[in-house]
């Protein structure tokens, strides 16, 4: 029996509504069943007819009950039917790594954010919040113009990218930008590097672009194999192939550009994901710069590694030939990056913070790589380290340690998390060089390096 | 003739490299042409052979020149070919509104950000930057758990949404989330409301979901017409149809849910875009709540209107039936919203700022609507205002003002920007009621209301 309490905060009609709604939801009142007449109910509960009527109207308004003219209120027929659907328990979100967290993480995604100038970033951002209220309003679809100008200047100076700010599109991560590109390239097939980024293939396929795998050779993706693949689109990491670390030499770049220019509609997607970090010579300029502002290259890069993974800013440079269609088809879209973060990055670049931060990180990572490499060579007799001079990871080969899988397993047992090179082969794993793992050192603290080397020695050296 | 100057900062090899690179880019040195021998060039310039060699190596590294064994350096063959592509001038990004900015903007997208508590938001955000460095690292794919918990609680309390935090996906705008849904519903056809949001149709179609238009009646989208359309997917704005403002009554909601449950795989996309703002009764709860946590409804809403358009946070509630596939296919994706903004919103909600801000805005917008409506009724004899009690716009009908197009044109001449209702008809404009425009008042300052009413009187009253 329903109890109403005038002493409670909620008005009586609300209390009645809630009680009846519960009875309907729990099935105590069946679909199609009549609710008591308003007078009857009012008398039973000792409340006014208005109170009951309001509660009934609320039930009707919410689709729990329906009013039938000259007849009264009935529990909504379709309601029970809908709720009779068996409600499966929600599967928990997939937990990150299985088992206990590793003491030392050598996986490639990680970045050392301990040196991020959070105070400068925070001050710039706060000032914008207080002084630039107009940033609360919607901004430009491709990203705010001042930020695009900063990015264009930076990419031209550091990456040899040849473009104007009008060609730049700022977006909340490479996945989102690849999704936009997938629309522009609908109907095409994309060649992706094997081994390579699983993620890229997933994103392209999720967006309706079928992918064919092309095996790389020692110079990266071969132009003749690309030609034979029949693909019209090609995803590349020429500056620093993921995960093998190969830097594509100039002649191979020229061949691939020749492939792209040989037929209209062919394009190369150049992912320049971690080219900021190269320690021997100055990095090779981008393929995009070689191809020119209307060349057949879409340049993609992210700030996740140069700033922090938690700040979601990436960008792409569209060839002039793709701009009109992009602008037509995406005119209704709002940009996906908060304007405060766009403008904070803009000031961060304009104020020279970004260049200083990058220069600093380059030194830190270089020293870290050198210390780590030395420690590994000391602890692991016969170890071979490849492609140490760029990016934030290198290849580690150690014959006689039981093979790749055993190396990963025994390292994990010693608290070191890393992945085997074979895991990055999307096909034909037999092409994978043996006894090789991928060692990312970006998040590795210098003081931990001896311990990591020792742990790997315990794991791998008999 | 190349001039090198030892006094300049740049080292000589760099100066030489730059000079030669320019000559190659500008075509003064032709593709395939040999560069002078190293000794010859060194003698000509009075520099060391090493200097010349370094410059040549840099040209080769950048793909401008190629080294041929036992022969020397040549201008890269493919290079000129690539750059011979005619470079079209970059079209300027489309300018927002044509002509001079209107003095008064009654378009529907706008929001009054003048009352946004920027200082509280800024303080929360700054504290996070200083105290929660771990937020610089990558977060959960669906969005940070504490934020999803806040959103689930809010949607349940204010919108009758029936879900757990596990069902919530945070994303950088409705367009991005619709893109994800398009993948989950690949192969389906979507029914969209006519009149309705052009944007939704564009986004769905850009993502490969064909759309069919279904004409709404006085209660919104009719279930029988939906059945006949053959669509398996249906996009709705039931709380407040855009742009007509119709609130879908409970029986129609039940019919549409019956349509969705009649066949497995049918889903309704419920866009609850501005339901926070309703001024007469409490808003109708969501369709999703009526359908239950595993009902056939995907609930979508944005914080653009409740916070600010410049802060890009939206979310969707997936039915349990779609979660496993979503998590499998998007496992590799990073969330598109910066973690600092996610956590700032989380604290903003947890600290009660959000509820207070919404309550305040509801009052402000209500008074604004009432004042504006009164002013219009006073200034425009015979005017009819419809659907004033919810959302941030209403319909204005004025017979004898020369018809919709003339009303929009003459209003613009008086400095008032608004759109005609017919513009929102994606098909069959003949169904559009005559003499009707859409008046958005969210960005209209109270002190301007008399001037706007007077301007419209000058424009429309003879």
Coordinates of N, CA and C in Angstrom, one line a residue, chain B residues 115 154 158 276-279 306 352-367:
Chain B
X115 N 27.7 34.2 -19.3 CA 27.4 33.8 -17.9 C 28.2 32.5 -17.5
X154 N 23.9 12.3 -13.6 CA 23.2 13.5 -14.1 C 22.1 13.1 -15.0
X158 N 18.3 13.9 -14.3 CA 17.6 15.0 -15.1 C 16.9 14.5 -16.3
X276 N 18.0 20.5 -21.8 CA 18.2 21.1 -20.5 C 17.3 22.3 -20.3
X277 N 16.8 22.9 -21.4 CA 16.1 24.1 -21.3 C 14.6 23.9 -21.6
X278 N 13.8 23.8 -20.6 CA 12.4 23.7 -20.7 C 11.8 24.5 -19.6
X279 N 10.8 25.3 -19.9 CA 10.3 26.3 -19.0 C 9.0 26.1 -18.4
X306 N 25.0 23.5 -22.9 CA 24.9 23.6 -21.4 C 26.2 24.2 -20.8
X352 N 28.9 20.5 -7.9 CA 27.6 21.2 -8.0 C 27.6 22.4 -8.9
X353 N 28.8 22.8 -9.4 CA 28.8 24.0 -10.3 C 27.9 23.8 -11.5
X354 N 27.9 22.6 -12.0 CA 27.1 22.4 -13.3 C 25.6 22.5 -13.0
X355 N 25.1 21.9 -12.0 CA 23.7 22.0 -11.7 C 23.3 23.5 -11.4
X356 N 24.2 24.2 -10.7 CA 23.9 25.6 -10.4 C 23.9 26.4 -11.7
X357 N 24.9 26.2 -12.5 CA 25.0 26.9 -13.8 C 23.8 26.7 -14.6
X358 N 23.3 25.4 -14.7 CA 22.2 25.1 -15.5 C 20.9 25.7 -15.0
X359 N 20.7 25.7 -13.7 CA 19.5 26.3 -13.1 C 19.5 27.8 -13.4
X360 N 20.7 28.4 -13.3 CA 20.8 29.8 -13.5 C 20.5 30.1 -15.0
X361 N 21.0 29.4 -15.9 CA 20.8 29.6 -17.3 C 19.3 29.4 -17.7
X362 N 18.7 28.4 -17.0 CA 17.3 28.1 -17.3 C 16.5 29.4 -17.0
X363 N 16.8 30.0 -15.8 CA 16.0 31.2 -15.4 C 16.3 32.3 -16.4
X364 N 17.6 32.5 -16.7 CA 18.0 33.6 -17.6 C 17.3 33.5 -19.0
X365 N 17.4 32.3 -19.5 CA 16.8 32.0 -20.9 C 15.3 32.1 -20.8
X366 N 14.7 31.7 -19.7 CA 13.2 31.8 -19.6 C 12.8 33.3 -19.6
X367 N 13.5 34.1 -18.8 CA 13.1 35.5 -18.8 C 13.3 36.1 -20.1

